[in-house]
Amino acid sequence: MNDLLTIEDLGADGINEIMLTADSMAEVSARPIPKVPALRGKTVASMFFEDSTRTRTSFETAAKRLSADVLNFSASSSSVNKGESLRDTVETIEAMGVDAIIVRHRSSGAPRQVAQWAEAPVINAGDGWHAHPTQSLLDAYTIRAEGRDFEGLNIAIVGDVSHSRVARSNIEAFSVLGANVTLVAPPTLLPPHVEALGATVSHSLDAVLAETDVLYLLRMQHERMDQALVPSLGEYHRTFGLTPERAKQLPSNALIMHPGPMNRGIEISPEVIDDPRVRVLNQVANGVVVRMAVLYLVVGSNGGVI
Ligand code: CP
């Protein structure tokens, strides 16, 4: 594997290869000392031009478990603030000698652009509204880890589809693996030509709950909205939030997922967060092993030692 920019680039075979490799990484992570020398001597640059908690720390943990060195770059404390361009910044970091570049950027397409400038492989850690492939891989891994077969699985993705790179990547990943994906949102939170995304659309969460195997709640992305797209957040919660009453309508073995960070009281009621069907922290834990797999496959090993 070279760059990892989108789920589309991977296809079902690529996703399945990462899942199988992640199984080995899960075994490593369960050891008393969860560290192997697979990427010893390699350096991974972690370049975040936009805020992150999960993705940044998860990649860093993954790289360290594989014994890679991590070169951390944070735009907020860098010469980007003095006007240095993205290209000059990337070329500067690469000149220090790196074996892979992880990029998060607020602009859609930035990681692909970086991949054209850099010799080292590039991993997209989330770009604008466009794609977040490792989030989708960890989400798919989490569903698979529950023993669910994707073929015919009913997955409802609820909320702010319009601004969500997670939604776009998850629609691609879940669909190519065989699931039936339904997008549930008010029309104002769906992108134009939503039908081109290849999913069914519903404007009623109540109408789909009983038939849903996986309920995937999206974050309301206030920072990406330049106008009020819902009457109020309280109104959104009443119509599209997972309340205790709605949670009762879900099948008893349904999975409830959210990429984080959660807006408690908007996408999900605080009382529902402790529901035993919620898998949010499993998603976080699986993020480490999936990103170990991605780094291992992208950067290569010093002899396949895992
Ligand atoms: N899910 C996700 O991408 O979270 P962060 O923004 O915290 O990385």
Tab-separated table of C-alpha atoms and ligand atoms in Angstrom:
chain	number	residue	atom	x	y	z
A	1	MET	CA	0.000	0.000	0.000
A	2	ASN	CA	1.312	3.475	-0.818
A	3	ASP	CA	-0.800	6.521	0.090
A	4	LEU	CA	-4.072	6.108	2.000
A	5	LEU	CA	-6.232	9.013	0.888
A	6	THR	CA	-9.780	7.647	0.542
A	7	ILE	CA	-11.782	4.473	1.099
A	8	GLU	CA	-12.510	4.448	-2.628
A	9	ASP	CA	-8.784	3.920	-3.291
A	10	LEU	CA	-8.859	0.797	-1.072
A	11	GLY	CA	-11.972	-1.040	-2.216
A	12	ALA	CA	-13.289	-4.107	-0.375
A	13	ASP	CA	-10.038	-6.072	-0.801
A	14	GLY	CA	-7.957	-3.254	0.651
A	15	ILE	CA	-10.323	-2.832	3.589
A	16	ASN	CA	-10.270	-6.554	4.307
A	17	GLU	CA	-6.450	-6.661	4.164
A	18	ILE	CA	-6.330	-3.900	6.799
A	19	MET	CA	-8.908	-5.731	8.964
A	20	LEU	CA	-6.863	-8.936	8.909
A	21	THR	CA	-3.673	-7.043	9.737
A	22	ALA	CA	-5.522	-5.235	12.529
A	23	ASP	CA	-6.401	-8.624	14.037
A	24	SER	CA	-2.651	-9.272	14.446
A	25	MET	CA	-2.213	-5.791	15.906
A	26	ALA	CA	-5.029	-6.455	18.390
A	27	GLU	CA	-3.124	-9.546	19.515
A	28	VAL	CA	0.021	-7.397	19.957
A	29	SER	CA	-1.964	-4.788	21.887
A	30	ALA	CA	-3.267	-7.436	24.300
A	31	ARG	CA	0.263	-8.521	25.294
A	32	PRO	CA	1.664	-7.432	28.696
A	33	ILE	CA	4.183	-5.290	26.782
A	34	PRO	CA	2.192	-4.098	23.747
A	35	LYS	CA	5.138	-3.135	21.613
A	36	VAL	CA	6.916	-4.768	18.656
A	37	PRO	CA	9.983	-3.696	16.654
A	38	ALA	CA	8.224	-3.801	13.270
A	39	LEU	CA	8.906	-0.148	12.387
A	40	ARG	CA	12.110	0.344	14.371
A	41	GLY	CA	14.263	2.957	12.642
A	42	LYS	CA	11.300	4.478	10.784
A	43	THR	CA	10.016	7.988	11.401
A	44	VAL	CA	6.394	8.979	10.986
A	45	ALA	CA	5.499	12.673	10.653
A	46	SER	CA	2.176	13.605	12.240
A	47	MET	CA	1.068	16.872	10.626
A	48	PHE	CA	-2.147	18.314	12.042
A	49	PHE	CA	-3.388	21.582	10.567
A	50	GLU	CA	-6.733	21.202	12.363
A	51	ASP	CA	-7.626	20.234	15.948
A	52	SER	CA	-7.848	16.590	16.929
A	53	THR	CA	-7.916	14.492	20.080
A	54	ARG	CA	-8.624	10.938	18.928
A	55	THR	CA	-6.939	10.707	15.552
A	56	ARG	CA	-3.707	12.410	16.538
A	57	THR	CA	-3.173	10.466	19.772
A	58	SER	CA	-4.316	7.228	18.189
A	59	PHE	CA	-1.791	7.486	15.336
A	60	GLU	CA	0.936	8.420	17.793
A	61	THR	CA	0.115	5.452	20.045
A	62	ALA	CA	-0.024	3.153	17.018
A	63	ALA	CA	3.361	4.324	15.729
A	64	LYS	CA	4.974	3.908	19.153
A	65	ARG	CA	3.577	0.380	19.571
A	66	LEU	CA	5.358	-0.451	16.311
A	67	SER	CA	8.575	1.219	17.604
A	68	ALA	CA	8.512	4.026	15.030
A	69	ASP	CA	9.694	7.498	15.980
A	70	VAL	CA	7.038	10.205	15.733
A	71	LEU	CA	7.779	13.710	14.497
A	72	ASN	CA	4.892	15.811	15.774
A	73	PHE	CA	3.983	18.956	13.867
A	74	SER	CA	1.207	21.212	15.097
A	75	ALA	CA	0.182	24.063	12.786
A	76	SER	CA	-1.005	26.208	15.686
A	77	SER	CA	2.545	26.547	17.055
A	78	SER	CA	4.425	26.541	13.735
A	79	SER	CA	5.755	28.939	11.112
A	80	VAL	CA	2.424	28.518	9.299
A	81	ASN	CA	1.478	31.425	11.578
A	82	LYS	CA	4.245	33.463	9.878
A	83	GLY	CA	2.771	32.723	6.457
A	84	GLU	CA	4.741	29.612	5.450
A	85	SER	CA	2.880	27.726	2.727
A	86	LEU	CA	1.592	24.158	2.991
A	87	ARG	CA	4.082	23.023	0.338
A	88	ASP	CA	7.084	24.615	2.041
A	89	THR	CA	5.960	23.231	5.390
A	90	VAL	CA	5.610	19.683	4.062
A	91	GLU	CA	8.885	19.806	2.151
A	92	THR	CA	10.668	21.113	5.267
A	93	ILE	CA	9.380	18.253	7.413
A	94	GLU	CA	10.123	15.682	4.728
A	95	ALA	CA	13.699	16.969	4.376
A	96	MET	CA	14.313	15.840	7.961
A	97	GLY	CA	13.873	12.271	6.741
A	98	VAL	CA	10.457	10.739	7.287
A	99	ASP	CA	8.989	7.443	6.119
A	100	ALA	CA	5.318	8.480	6.126
A	101	ILE	CA	3.325	11.677	6.536
A	102	ILE	CA	-0.022	11.729	8.341
A	103	VAL	CA	-2.040	14.817	7.369
A	104	ARG	CA	-5.148	16.378	8.816
A	105	HIS	CA	-6.301	19.582	7.157
A	106	ARG	CA	-9.436	21.699	7.140
A	107	SER	CA	-9.330	21.914	3.334
A	108	SER	CA	-10.768	19.049	1.291
A	109	GLY	CA	-8.103	17.622	-1.012
A	110	ALA	CA	-5.089	18.844	0.988
A	111	PRO	CA	-3.689	15.319	1.672
A	112	ARG	CA	-3.893	14.431	-2.045
A	113	GLN	CA	-2.046	17.650	-2.831
A	114	VAL	CA	0.590	16.794	-0.217
A	115	ALA	CA	0.954	13.343	-1.784
A	116	GLN	CA	1.871	15.001	-5.073
A	117	TRP	CA	4.677	16.987	-3.418
A	118	ALA	CA	6.026	14.356	-1.048
A	119	GLU	CA	8.101	11.271	-1.814
A	120	ALA	CA	6.983	9.609	1.420
A	121	PRO	CA	3.574	7.911	1.532
A	122	VAL	CA	0.740	10.108	2.817
A	123	ILE	CA	-2.087	9.014	5.122
A	124	ASN	CA	-5.227	11.151	5.231
A	125	ALA	CA	-6.224	11.818	8.856
A	126	GLY	CA	-9.312	13.803	7.799
A	127	ASP	CA	-9.647	16.560	5.200
A	128	GLY	CA	-12.420	19.136	5.297
A	129	TRP	CA	-15.808	17.668	4.370
A	130	HIS	CA	-14.153	15.146	2.078
A	131	ALA	CA	-12.798	11.971	3.681
A	132	HIS	CA	-11.635	10.350	6.915
A	133	PRO	CA	-10.595	6.871	5.803
A	134	THR	CA	-9.010	5.626	9.031
A	135	GLN	CA	-12.169	6.591	10.965
A	136	SER	CA	-14.186	4.429	8.583
A	137	LEU	CA	-11.726	1.572	8.876
A	138	LEU	CA	-11.945	1.629	12.666
A	139	ASP	CA	-15.732	1.875	12.470
A	140	ALA	CA	-15.920	-1.101	10.130
A	141	TYR	CA	-13.480	-3.001	12.354
A	142	THR	CA	-15.655	-2.250	15.405
A	143	ILE	CA	-18.759	-3.644	13.681
A	144	ARG	CA	-16.803	-6.702	12.475
A	145	ALA	CA	-15.380	-7.222	16.000
A	146	GLU	CA	-18.986	-7.652	17.211
A	147	GLY	CA	-19.309	-10.621	14.852
A	148	ARG	CA	-21.656	-8.776	12.502
A	149	ASP	CA	-21.749	-9.728	8.837
A	150	PHE	CA	-21.876	-6.618	6.654
A	151	GLU	CA	-23.903	-8.351	3.947
A	152	GLY	CA	-27.452	-7.037	4.391
A	153	LEU	CA	-26.658	-5.178	7.640
A	154	ASN	CA	-28.891	-2.105	8.080
A	155	ILE	CA	-26.769	0.897	9.056
A	156	ALA	CA	-28.426	4.280	9.693
A	157	ILE	CA	-26.098	7.312	9.602
A	158	VAL	CA	-27.861	10.151	11.385
A	159	GLY	CA	-27.352	13.905	11.371
A	160	ASP	CA	-25.074	16.406	9.732
A	161	VAL	CA	-24.183	14.453	6.592
A	162	SER	CA	-23.595	17.627	4.648
A	163	HIS	CA	-20.477	18.692	6.578
A	164	SER	CA	-19.249	15.220	7.489
A	165	ARG	CA	-16.129	13.598	6.020
A	166	VAL	CA	-16.899	10.646	8.307
A	167	ALA	CA	-20.285	10.175	6.639
A	168	ARG	CA	-18.781	10.214	3.140
A	169	SER	CA	-16.079	7.692	3.980
A	170	ASN	CA	-18.464	5.486	5.954
A	171	ILE	CA	-21.039	5.381	3.171
A	172	GLU	CA	-18.270	4.149	0.843
A	173	ALA	CA	-16.841	1.641	3.312
A	174	PHE	CA	-20.111	0.176	4.590
A	175	SER	CA	-21.629	0.002	1.097
A	176	VAL	CA	-18.649	-1.702	-0.529
A	177	LEU	CA	-18.693	-4.275	2.293
A	178	GLY	CA	-22.346	-5.083	1.508
A	179	ALA	CA	-24.363	-3.113	4.092
A	180	ASN	CA	-27.589	-1.203	3.411
A	181	VAL	CA	-26.874	2.412	4.369
A	182	THR	CA	-29.671	4.875	5.193
A	183	LEU	CA	-28.916	8.561	5.755
A	184	VAL	CA	-31.279	10.138	8.286
A	185	ALA	CA	-31.333	13.938	8.437
A	186	PRO	CA	-33.422	17.008	7.753
A	187	PRO	CA	-33.068	18.190	4.131
A	188	THR	CA	-30.909	21.126	5.283
A	189	LEU	CA	-28.221	18.749	6.589
A	190	LEU	CA	-28.000	16.674	3.418
A	191	PRO	CA	-25.702	17.639	0.545
A	192	PRO	CA	-27.054	18.506	-2.918
A	193	HIS	CA	-27.384	15.401	-5.120
A	194	VAL	CA	-27.369	13.202	-2.008
A	195	GLU	CA	-28.674	10.295	-4.098
A	196	ALA	CA	-25.259	10.194	-5.829
A	197	LEU	CA	-23.744	8.995	-2.530
A	198	GLY	CA	-25.484	5.652	-3.098
A	199	ALA	CA	-27.479	5.472	0.148
A	200	THR	CA	-31.194	5.519	0.945
A	201	VAL	CA	-32.475	8.765	2.505
A	202	SER	CA	-35.005	9.238	5.316
A	203	HIS	CA	-36.110	12.388	7.083
A	204	SER	CA	-37.520	10.482	10.068
A	205	LEU	CA	-35.338	8.785	12.671
A	206	ASP	CA	-38.407	7.250	14.314
A	207	ALA	CA	-39.311	5.542	11.030
A	208	VAL	CA	-36.019	3.625	10.762
A	209	LEU	CA	-35.096	2.715	14.354
A	210	ALA	CA	-36.848	-0.652	14.586
A	211	GLU	CA	-35.043	-1.988	11.503
A	212	THR	CA	-31.604	-0.582	12.375
A	213	ASP	CA	-28.692	-2.879	13.232
A	214	VAL	CA	-26.131	-0.088	13.629
A	215	LEU	CA	-27.116	3.463	14.549
A	216	TYR	CA	-24.249	5.782	13.641
A	217	LEU	CA	-24.695	9.292	15.050
A	218	LEU	CA	-22.793	12.158	13.442
A	219	ARG	CA	-21.515	15.202	15.266
A	220	MET	CA	-23.262	18.507	14.584
A	221	GLN	CA	-20.376	20.466	13.080
A	222	HIS	CA	-21.035	24.013	14.282
A	223	GLU	CA	-17.569	25.156	13.202
A	224	ARG	CA	-18.231	24.231	9.561
A	225	MET	CA	-21.688	25.856	9.369
A	226	ASP	CA	-21.935	29.395	8.079
A	227	GLN	CA	-25.713	29.599	8.555
A	228	ALA	CA	-28.378	28.157	10.841
A	229	LEU	CA	-29.351	24.869	9.197
A	230	VAL	CA	-31.663	23.706	11.991
A	231	PRO	CA	-34.167	25.883	13.866
A	232	SER	CA	-32.292	25.286	17.138
A	233	LEU	CA	-30.110	22.596	18.674
A	234	GLY	CA	-32.955	21.765	21.076
A	235	GLU	CA	-35.267	21.216	18.114
A	236	TYR	CA	-32.605	19.042	16.448
A	237	HIS	CA	-32.325	16.922	19.587
A	238	ARG	CA	-36.094	16.503	19.784
A	239	THR	CA	-36.366	15.318	16.163
A	240	PHE	CA	-33.026	13.613	15.409
A	241	GLY	CA	-31.337	13.075	18.785
A	242	LEU	CA	-31.057	9.633	20.366
A	243	THR	CA	-33.285	10.087	23.402
A	244	PRO	CA	-34.091	7.330	25.943
A	245	GLU	CA	-37.491	6.893	24.241
A	246	ARG	CA	-35.859	6.367	20.837
A	247	ALA	CA	-33.214	4.042	22.291
A	248	LYS	CA	-36.100	1.771	23.398
A	249	GLN	CA	-37.227	1.471	19.768
A	250	LEU	CA	-33.839	0.104	18.658
A	251	PRO	CA	-33.368	-3.687	18.562
A	252	SER	CA	-31.826	-5.059	21.754
A	253	ASN	CA	-28.663	-6.124	19.881
A	254	ALA	CA	-28.240	-2.916	17.891
A	255	LEU	CA	-24.927	-1.054	18.066
A	256	ILE	CA	-24.827	2.689	18.793
A	257	MET	CA	-21.759	4.453	17.425
A	258	HIS	CA	-20.397	7.991	17.206
A	259	PRO	CA	-16.991	9.135	15.845
A	260	GLY	CA	-16.527	11.719	18.605
A	261	PRO	CA	-16.292	14.313	19.856
A	262	MET	CA	-19.895	13.935	21.049
A	263	ASN	CA	-22.195	16.861	21.738
A	264	ARG	CA	-24.058	15.486	24.746
A	265	GLY	CA	-27.679	16.558	24.711
A	266	ILE	CA	-27.657	17.208	20.956
A	267	GLU	CA	-26.874	14.001	19.025
A	268	ILE	CA	-27.395	11.818	22.088
A	269	SER	CA	-29.033	12.284	25.483
A	270	PRO	CA	-26.618	12.030	28.403
A	271	GLU	CA	-28.732	9.167	29.835
A	272	VAL	CA	-28.218	7.080	26.682
A	273	ILE	CA	-24.422	7.340	26.656
A	274	ASP	CA	-24.215	4.562	29.278
A	275	ASP	CA	-26.538	2.260	27.312
A	276	PRO	CA	-24.779	-1.136	26.947
A	277	ARG	CA	-25.241	-0.956	23.161
A	278	VAL	CA	-23.008	2.143	22.894
A	279	ARG	CA	-19.593	1.312	21.323
A	280	VAL	CA	-17.930	4.744	21.359
A	281	LEU	CA	-14.937	3.703	23.481
A	282	ASN	CA	-14.561	0.437	21.556
A	283	GLN	CA	-14.235	2.623	18.457
A	284	VAL	CA	-11.429	4.563	20.142
A	285	ALA	CA	-9.619	1.391	21.242
A	286	ASN	CA	-9.986	-0.165	17.803
A	287	GLY	CA	-8.630	3.023	16.260
A	288	VAL	CA	-5.201	2.209	17.660
A	289	VAL	CA	-5.009	-1.313	16.231
A	290	VAL	CA	-6.438	-0.261	12.872
A	291	ARG	CA	-3.919	2.592	12.619
A	292	MET	CA	-1.133	0.179	13.607
A	293	ALA	CA	-2.239	-1.954	10.653
A	294	VAL	CA	-2.317	1.044	8.313
A	295	LEU	CA	1.158	2.211	9.362
A	296	TYR	CA	2.538	-1.307	9.085
A	297	LEU	CA	1.146	-1.740	5.574
A	298	VAL	CA	2.109	1.765	4.412
A	299	VAL	CA	5.558	2.132	5.958
A	300	GLY	CA	6.612	-1.506	5.693
A	301	SER	CA	8.590	-3.479	8.208
A	302	ASN	CA	12.214	-4.294	9.019
A	303	GLY	CA	11.558	-7.979	8.575
A	304	GLY	CA	7.894	-8.425	9.378
A	305	VAL	CA	8.300	-8.662	13.131
A	306	ILE	CA	4.902	-8.374	14.754
B	1	CP	N1	-13.214	11.205	15.238
B	1	CP	C1	-12.227	12.131	15.105
B	1	CP	O1	-11.667	12.342	14.008
B	1	CP	O2	-11.920	12.796	16.258
B	1	CP	P1	-10.772	13.880	16.435
B	1	CP	O3	-11.203	15.106	15.665
B	1	CP	O4	-10.680	14.109	17.904
B	1	CP	O5	-9.505	13.324	15.846
